[in-house]
């Protein structure tokens, strides 16, 4: 009888370890902020006995949908002047691909699903010009231009929906002009 109880005790401890591993797969780890705890995670980092960190991806990225071209929110170059004149914006700029999501997913899994490296940047020369009307203060602004793709993440463990996101590939520049 004691033998049987001691085996049950060991089994109970094993269940605690399994629950701890499962809890880590959904992103509940000690020491995370409240905001970070609300965001689901498909990624765990496990440190081995030699101090090496191994990253595990627990989600599949699926249902890729092309959203079209999107202008970036922050400008990357600007020129201003009083007319009559021609504003010319010539520059070489580096713009990075981006990704954002409601769930933590690895860059590698998103990159493989959308077909481009979401961590890469591209450097390209740009040139644009605009004629400012006489007596007006003109502005010519360049924004990054992206091809945007939405995606959804599903658990590899049970296939449940984990969250969604958008990956953007830098493809060029969008110019905006104004006169006051």
Backbone as a ProteinNet text record, in pm:
[ID]
protein_1_A
[PRIMARY]
XXXXXXXXXXXXXXXXXXXXXXXXXXXXXXXXXXXXXXXXXXXXXXXXXXXXXXXXXXXXXXXXXXXXXXXXXXXXXXXXXXXXXXXXXXXXXXXXXXXXXXXXXXXXXXXXXXXXXXXXXXXXXXXXXXXXXXXXXXXXXXXXXXXXXXXXXXXXXXXXXXXXXXXXXXXXXXXXXXXX
[TERTIARY]
81	0	85.9	193.1	281.3	348.7	384.3	446.5	353.7	227.7	130.8	115.5	111.8	99.2	221.8	339.4	459.3	463.2	415.7	408.7	307.3	193.5	94.2	149.2	228.4	291.1	382.5	460.9	549.1	468.4	359.9	275.2	216	174.7	120.5	222.5	349	453.6	475.2	467.7	483.2	372.8	251.3	139.1	162.7	222.3	252.9	351.5	452.9	550.4	482.2	393.7	321.3	235.8	166.7	86.2	172.6	290.2	380.3	424.1	454.3	494.1	377.7	256.3	139.7	111.8	127.8	107.4	206.7	329.5	431	396.3	326.3	293.5	191.7	109.2	13.5	63.5	187.3	249.8	235.5	190.4	179.2	307.5	392.9	519.2	531.4	603.1	621.1	702.9	670.1	748.9	709.8	603.1	562.6	469	464.6	377	232.8	139.3	-2.2	-35	19.2	-8	46.9	166.1	226.3	150.8	96	23.1	-107.7	-167.4	-291	-268.7	-150.5	-120.3	-82.9	-154	-124	12.2	74.4	206.1	211.2	273.2	297.4	444	517.2	661.6	701.6	788.2	850.6	1000.4	1072.5	1217.6	1260.7	1333.1	1377.4	1529.8	1586.2	1730.6	1775.4	1875.3	1924.8	2029.2	2085.1	2181.3	2309	2339.3	2460.1	2434.2	2312.2	2278.1	2234.5	2221.2	2176.8	2024.7	1975.7	1832	1779.6	1677.2	1612.4	1471.6	1433.8	1301.2	1211.3	1091.7	993.3	871.4	827	709.5	591.9	483.4	368.4	249.9	270.4	159.4	194.2	91.2	100.2	41	107.6	56.6	-12	-140.6	-222.2	-312.3	-392.6	-494.1	-435.4	-335.3	-270	-361.4	-381.1	-466.4	-396.5	-385.3	-323.8	-420.7	-376.1	-461	-444	-338.2	-311.8	-193.7	-175.5	-67	-110.1	-17	-44.9	68.8	33.6	132	171.6	302.3	349.5	295.9	295.8	240.6	339.3	468.9	570.8	649.4	665.4	739.2	888.2	956.6	1099.4	1185.3	1123.8	1198.1	1098.7	1146.9	1059.4	1142.1	1082.1	1141.7	1031.1	1071.7	976.3	1036.5	950.2	997.4	882.4	913.6	812.8	815.7	697.6	686.4	692.1	721.6	726	861.7	856.4	977.6	937.3	1035.1	1013.4	1083.1	1004.9	1062.8	1108.9	1232	1284	1333.7	1285.2	1325.7	1404	1532.8	1618.8	1691.5	1680.8	1738.7	1756	1844.8	1857.5	1816	1713.3	1656	1650.1	1656.3	1641	1508.1	1427.1	1295.8	1287.2	1237.8	1228	1090.4	1087.3	961.8	913.7	785	731.2	631.2	601.5	493	435.5	307.4	240.8	130.3	100.3	-1.9	-57.6	-171.1	-234.3	-181.2	-92	-32.9	117.1	198.3	342	374.2	429.5	469.5	612.4	683.5	821.3	824.1	928.2	946.5	961.6	1027.2	1048.6	919	824.5	698	614.4	616.2	542.9	609.3	742.5	815.8	787.1	789.7	763.9	622.1	526.8	387.7	360.9	417.6	387.5	481.4	594.2	683.1	791.3	814.2	926.3	974.1	1099.6	1159.2	1109.3	1029.6	971	1073.4	1196.7	1300.1	1396.2	1384.7	1476.9	1442	1543.7	1526.4	1574.7	1525.7	1571.5	1614.9	1722.2	1772.9	1754.8	1691.7	1662.9	1668.5	1720.9	1722	1583	1544	1414.3	1432.2	1343.3	1344.6	1202.5	1162.3	1030.4	1035.9	949.1	947.9	804.8	785.6	654.1	671.9	591.9	596.9	508	569.6	496.2	439.3	309.7	248.8	308.2	305.8	358.7	291.2	375.2	325.6	284.1	294.9	255.7	378.7	361.9	465.1	430.6	520.9	493.6	572.8	517.9	583.1	569.6	678.7	678.5	731.9	651.8	684.4	684.2	781.8	788	757.6	668.1	632.1	671.8	704.9	729.7	598.6	610.7	495.4	515	412.7	421.4	315.3	348.1	248.2	209.5	80.6	36.6	-38.4	-12.1	-74	-124.6	-250	-300.5	-275.2	-269.5	-251.4	-321.3	-343.3	-401.4	-311.5	-304.2	-219.8	-309	-273.8	-349	-253.8	-298.1	-218.2	-183.4	-56.5	-14.7	-64	-96.6	-139.4	-282.1	-374.7	-514.8	-584.8	-513.1	-571.5	-656.8	-661.7	-745.7	-686.3	-774.7	-735.3	-663.8	-547.1	-469.3	-470.2	-473.4	-471.8	-446.5	-436.4	-417.6	-307.9	-266.4	-163.2	-154.2	-60	-34.9	116	160.1	300.3	306.3	406.9	419.4	557	558.3	682.9	707.5	821.4	857	883.6	810.8	825.5	857.8	842.3	869.5	832.1	795.8	766.8	640.2	568.7	449.8	474.6	454.5	477.6	345.6	348.9	233.4	280.7	205	243.5	128.9	166.5	65.8	119.2	27.5	65.3	-27.3	31.1	-48.9	-20.4
-119.4	0	126.6	130.1	246.2	263.1	152.4	158.4	228	193.3	251.5	402	445.8	587.9	666	610.7	683.7	699.3	598.8	612.2	719.9	726.6	829.6	968.3	980.7	1109	1154.3	1061	1097.6	1136.3	1065.4	1097.3	1236.6	1271.3	1404.4	1512.4	1488.7	1586.7	1601.9	1490.5	1496	1577.7	1567.6	1644.1	1793.6	1831	1971.4	2023.1	1943.4	1982.9	2000.2	1906.1	1915.8	2041.4	2071.7	2193.3	2318	2316.3	2431.5	2452.8	2344.8	2355.3	2406.9	2356.5	2403.6	2550.4	2592.7	2732.5	2820	2774.1	2852	2867.2	2769.7	2777.7	2885	2923.5	3029.6	3163.2	3168.6	3295.2	3339.1	3255.5	3295.5	3259.1	3357.1	3335.4	3436.9	3400.2	3489.2	3610	3725.5	3845.6	3923.7	3887.9	3964.4	4075.9	4182.8	4294	4256.3	4335.8	4309.2	4317.5	4417.9	4433.5	4314.7	4269.9	4156.5	4028	4015.7	3894.6	3884.3	3998.5	3996.7	3949.6	3971.9	3930.1	3782.6	3702.5	3560.1	3540.6	3428	3400.7	3261.9	3255.6	3128.5	3089.8	3161.1	3143.1	3117.5	3018.7	2998.6	2990.6	3035.4	3030.5	2939.2	2834.4	2738.7	2739.6	2754.2	2754.6	2615.8	2560.4	2427.6	2438.8	2326.8	2323.4	2401.4	2423	2496.6	2645.6	2690.9	2832	2875.5	2781.7	2815.1	2828.2	2931.4	2954.4	2898.3	2817.4	2759.5	2815.9	2866.2	2922.3	2817.6	2803	2708	2785.1	2753.1	2815.3	2718.5	2764.1	2677.9	2709.8	2793	2830	2814.4	2789.7	2792.5	2923.9	2989	3112.3	3074.3	3109.7	3068.6	3182.2	3153.2	3244.2	3380.7	3376.9	3498.8	3568.1	3699.3	3775.5	3906.2	3932.9	4058.3	4172.9	4276.9	4390.1	4507.9	4506	4617.1	4700	4814.4	4905.6	4994.4	5017.4	5103.5	5202.5	5325.9	5429.6	5419.5	5433.1	5434.7	5555.6	5549.7	5657.6	5771.3	5741.3	5841.5	5874.7	6004.6	6041.7	6012.3	5991.9	5960.7	6071.2	6164	6278.7	6390.2	6516.6	6631.9	6749.7	6828.5	6955.4	7060.1	7187.4	7297.1	7417.2	7504.1	7626.4	7715	7844.7	7943.7	7959.5	7956.5	7966.8	8109.4	8128.3	8021.6	7950	7820.8	7738.4	7592.5	7512.3	7368.6	7302.4	7235	7157.4	7023.9	6985	6855.9	6780.3	6659.1	6574.6	6457.5	6455.8	6347.3	6293	6164.1	6105.7	5954.9	5897.2	5752.3	5715	5633.9	5600.4	5449.2	5407.2	5266.7	5250.3	5158.7	5132.1	4983.8	4952.2	4812.6	4754.6	4624.3	4550.9	4548	4529.7	4530.4	4417	4390.7	4299.6	4345.9	4327.4	4356.4	4252.7	4218.8	4116.9	4124.6	4059.1	4051.4	3933.6	3855	3737.6	3740.5	3694.9	3688.9	3567.7	3593	3486.9	3513.9	3409.5	3428.7	3493.7	3572.8	3637	3532	3422.1	3315.6	3252.5	3230	3167.6	3263.8	3393.2	3492.1	3505.7	3514	3527.2	3410.7	3289.3	3170.9	3173.7	3221.6	3222.8	3330.6	3450.9	3560.4	3564.3	3493.5	3484.9	3590.1	3666.6	3760.8	3772.1	3813.8	3824.7	3952.1	3937.3	4052.8	4132.5	4082.7	4154.7	4231.3	4216.5	4281.2	4427.8	4501.1	4641.2	4657.1	4759.2	4788	4933.2	4956.6	5091.5	5124.8	5239.5	5276.9	5427.9	5472.1	5615	5657	5778.1	5830.1	5972.7	6013.7	6151	6190.4	6306.6	6358.5	6509.4	6570.4	6717.2	6766.8	6895.1	6957.7	7107.8	7169.4	7314.5	7384.4	7469.7	7543.9	7670.1	7697.2	7817.9	7946.1	8054.7	8184.9	8231.5	8274.7	8328.1	8223.3	8099.5	7992.2	7925.7	7876.2	7793.3	7648	7582.2	7445	7343	7223.8	7112.1	6988.3	6913.3	6785	6681.7	6579.6	6480.2	6340.7	6257.7	6118.7	6025.4	5930.8	5827.2	5691.5	5594.3	5460.2	5401.1	5316.6	5249.4	5099	5031.2	4888.4	4807.7	4681.1	4581.7	4517.8	4513	4463.5	4330.8	4240.7	4108.1	4079.2	4034.6	3993.9	3844.1	3800.5	3658.4	3624.6	3494.4	3445	3335.5	3327	3226.8	3126.2	2997.4	2888	2799.7	2751.9	2666.3	2535.2	2494.2	2363.9	2251.5	2284.9	2183.3	2136.8	2232.5	2192.5	2259.5	2340.6	2405.5	2526.8	2569.4	2683.2	2814	2909.4	3042.5	3115.7	3174.5	3245	3396.3	3442.3	3585.4	3615.1	3744.7	3788	3892.9	3924.2	4024.7	4072.2	4166.1	4221.8	4227.4	4181.6	4191.8	4288.9	4378.2	4478.8	4470.8	4467.4	4461	4597.8	4660.9	4791.2	4776.6	4855.6	4845	4976.9	5088.9	5217.6	5333.3	5446	5569.6	5633.3	5703.4	5778.1	5924.1	6013.8	6155.2	6228.1	6323.8	6408	6552	6640.3	6781.5	6867.7	6985.6	7081	7222.3	7319.8	7461.1	7541.7	7635.2	7720.5	7866.4
0	0	0	78.8	79.7	-54.6	-116.5	-248.3	-348.1	-342.7	-434.8	-409.8	-284.8	-251.9	-297.3	-280.2	-321	-473.2	-546.9	-692.3	-730.3	-662.6	-690.8	-661.7	-556.9	-524.7	-637.5	-692.5	-803.9	-926.8	-952	-1066.8	-1050.7	-931.6	-906.1	-935.2	-898.9	-925.9	-1075.8	-1147	-1292.7	-1356.7	-1302.2	-1355.7	-1336.3	-1223.9	-1198.3	-1303.4	-1337	-1438.9	-1573.9	-1611.3	-1737.9	-1740.5	-1630.5	-1624.4	-1636.6	-1576.8	-1587.4	-1731.4	-1803.2	-1943.5	-2027.6	-2003.3	-2077	-2048.4	-1924.9	-1890.3	-1964.1	-1979.5	-2050	-2197	-2255	-2397.8	-2428.1	-2332.8	-2357	-2303.5	-2261.4	-2227.5	-2084	-1994.3	-1855.4	-1783.3	-1767.5	-1698.5	-1585.9	-1482.8	-1368.3	-1409.7	-1353.8	-1376.6	-1501.1	-1572	-1688.5	-1645	-1722.7	-1689.6	-1718.6	-1666.4	-1687	-1835.9	-1907.4	-2050.3	-2128.3	-2093.7	-2163.5	-2133.5	-2012.4	-1975.9	-2054.1	-2095.7	-2171.9	-2314.8	-2369.9	-2506.2	-2504.9	-2583.9	-2591.9	-2656	-2627.4	-2681.9	-2744.2	-2859.6	-2928	-2915.3	-2831.5	-2822.3	-2677.6	-2657.2	-2526.7	-2546.6	-2448	-2448.9	-2334.5	-2367.2	-2266.6	-2263.3	-2143	-2125	-2082.3	-2154.3	-2118.5	-2006.7	-1965.4	-1855	-1885.2	-2013.1	-2051.4	-2071.1	-2044.8	-2055.2	-2194.5	-2287.6	-2422.8	-2423.8	-2491.2	-2499.2	-2630.6	-2620.6	-2739.1	-2746.2	-2863.9	-2884.6	-2947.5	-2892	-2944.4	-2993	-3113.7	-3172.6	-3158.2	-3095.1	-3068.2	-3158.5	-3261.7	-3349.2	-3496.5	-3575.8	-3721	-3768.5	-3862.3	-3921.1	-4051.8	-4062.9	-4178.2	-4224	-4325.1	-4378.3	-4414.7	-4501.6	-4547.5	-4647.8	-4631.7	-4721.9	-4758.3	-4889	-4936	-4911	-4840.8	-4806.7	-4901.5	-4983.2	-5074.8	-5029.1	-5096.2	-5060.5	-4944.4	-4851.4	-4736.2	-4718	-4690.1	-4660.8	-4514.5	-4486.2	-4348.5	-4273.5	-4141.8	-4060.9	-4035.7	-4039.8	-4009.6	-4135.6	-4163.9	-4283.8	-4266.9	-4380.8	-4376.1	-4435.9	-4510.5	-4565.5	-4594	-4583	-4602.9	-4655	-4744.5	-4788.9	-4788.8	-4765.3	-4762.7	-4833.8	-4886	-4951.2	-4992.8	-5020.3	-5059.2	-5210.7	-5269.7	-5414.6	-5463.7	-5588.3	-5687.4	-5685	-5675.1	-5683.3	-5702.1	-5738.4	-5748.9	-5631.5	-5549	-5438.8	-5496.1	-5465	-5508.6	-5387.4	-5373.8	-5261.9	-5320.2	-5294.7	-5340.7	-5218.9	-5198.7	-5078.3	-5096.4	-5018.7	-5009	-4868.2	-4857.4	-4727.5	-4708.5	-4583.2	-4546.9	-4474.9	-4525.4	-4466.4	-4435.2	-4315.8	-4271.3	-4297.6	-4326.5	-4326.2	-4182.1	-4161.8	-4025.5	-4006.2	-3879.5	-3844.1	-3710.5	-3695.2	-3568.9	-3553	-3427.6	-3405.5	-3264.1	-3246.5	-3115.3	-3035.7	-3096.2	-3032.7	-3062	-2968.1	-2990.2	-3077	-3196.3	-3288.9	-3333.8	-3374.1	-3417.7	-3555.5	-3578.3	-3708.4	-3817.4	-3785.6	-3883.5	-3930.8	-3839.9	-3880.7	-3964.6	-3930.5	-4010.8	-4147.8	-4151.3	-4277.8	-4371.3	-4317.8	-4400.2	-4457.7	-4381.4	-4426.4	-4531.9	-4514.7	-4607.5	-4728.4	-4721.4	-4837.1	-4845.5	-4738.9	-4734.2	-4590.3	-4573.4	-4440.4	-4373.2	-4266.6	-4199.3	-4118.6	-4106.7	-4031.6	-4122.8	-4253.6	-4347.8	-4368.6	-4413	-4450	-4593.7	-4661	-4796.5	-4803.2	-4877.1	-4898	-5044.8	-5070.6	-5208.4	-5222.4	-5335.9	-5366.2	-5411.1	-5375.2	-5418.9	-5467.4	-5553.8	-5604.1	-5640.5	-5596.1	-5628.4	-5632	-5711.4	-5718.2	-5731.7	-5695.3	-5701	-5713.2	-5800.7	-5820.7	-5718.6	-5635.8	-5533.3	-5597.8	-5579.5	-5637.1	-5576.4	-5654	-5612.1	-5482.7	-5386.7	-5260.6	-5158	-5190.3	-5098	-5036.8	-4914.1	-4850.7	-4881.1	-4951	-4992.1	-4912.9	-4905.3	-4837	-4924.1	-4936.5	-5005.7	-4907	-4881	-4779	-4842	-4803.4	-4849.7	-4733.1	-4757.2	-4660.5	-4717.8	-4632.9	-4686.4	-4739.2	-4840.9	-4899.7	-4882.7	-4834	-4801.8	-4875.6	-4907.9	-4942.6	-4809.1	-4779.4	-4648.5	-4663.1	-4567.7	-4564.8	-4423.7	-4411.6	-4280.7	-4264.2	-4139	-4108.8	-3978.2	-3958.8	-3833.2	-3778.4	-3645.5	-3579.2	-3506.4	-3523.3	-3461.2	-3382.4	-3267.1	-3179.7	-3249.2	-3239	-3290.5	-3199.4	-3075.2	-2979.2	-3003.2	-3021.6	-3037.6	-3155.7	-3233.7	-3351.2	-3320.8	-3194.8	-3158.4	-3210.2	-3236.2	-3282.5	-3169.2	-3199.9	-3097.5	-3117.5	-3242.4	-3267.6	-3414.3	-3444.3	-3582.2	-3589	-3712.1	-3728.4	-3872	-3893	-4025.7	-4046.7	-4164.3	-4204.6	-4321.4	-4319.1	-4425.1	-4489.2	-4622.1	-4698.8	-4762.5	-4728.7	-4785.1	-4934.6	-5016.6	-5161.8	-5229.9	-5161.8	-5226.4	-5136.9	-5201.3	-5128.8	-5182.6	-5097.7	-5136.5	-5101.7	-5200	-5180.8	-5156.4	-5064	-5033.9	-5037.4	-5105.6	-5111.5	-5060.4	-5012.1	-4964.9	-4979.6	-4984.3	-4992.5	-4904.9	-4830	-4741.9	-4772.2
[MASK]
++++++++++++++++++++++++++++++++++++++++++++++++++++++++++++++++++++++++++++++++++++++++++++++++++++++++++++++++++++++++++++++++++++++++++++++++++++++++++++++++++++++++++++++++++++

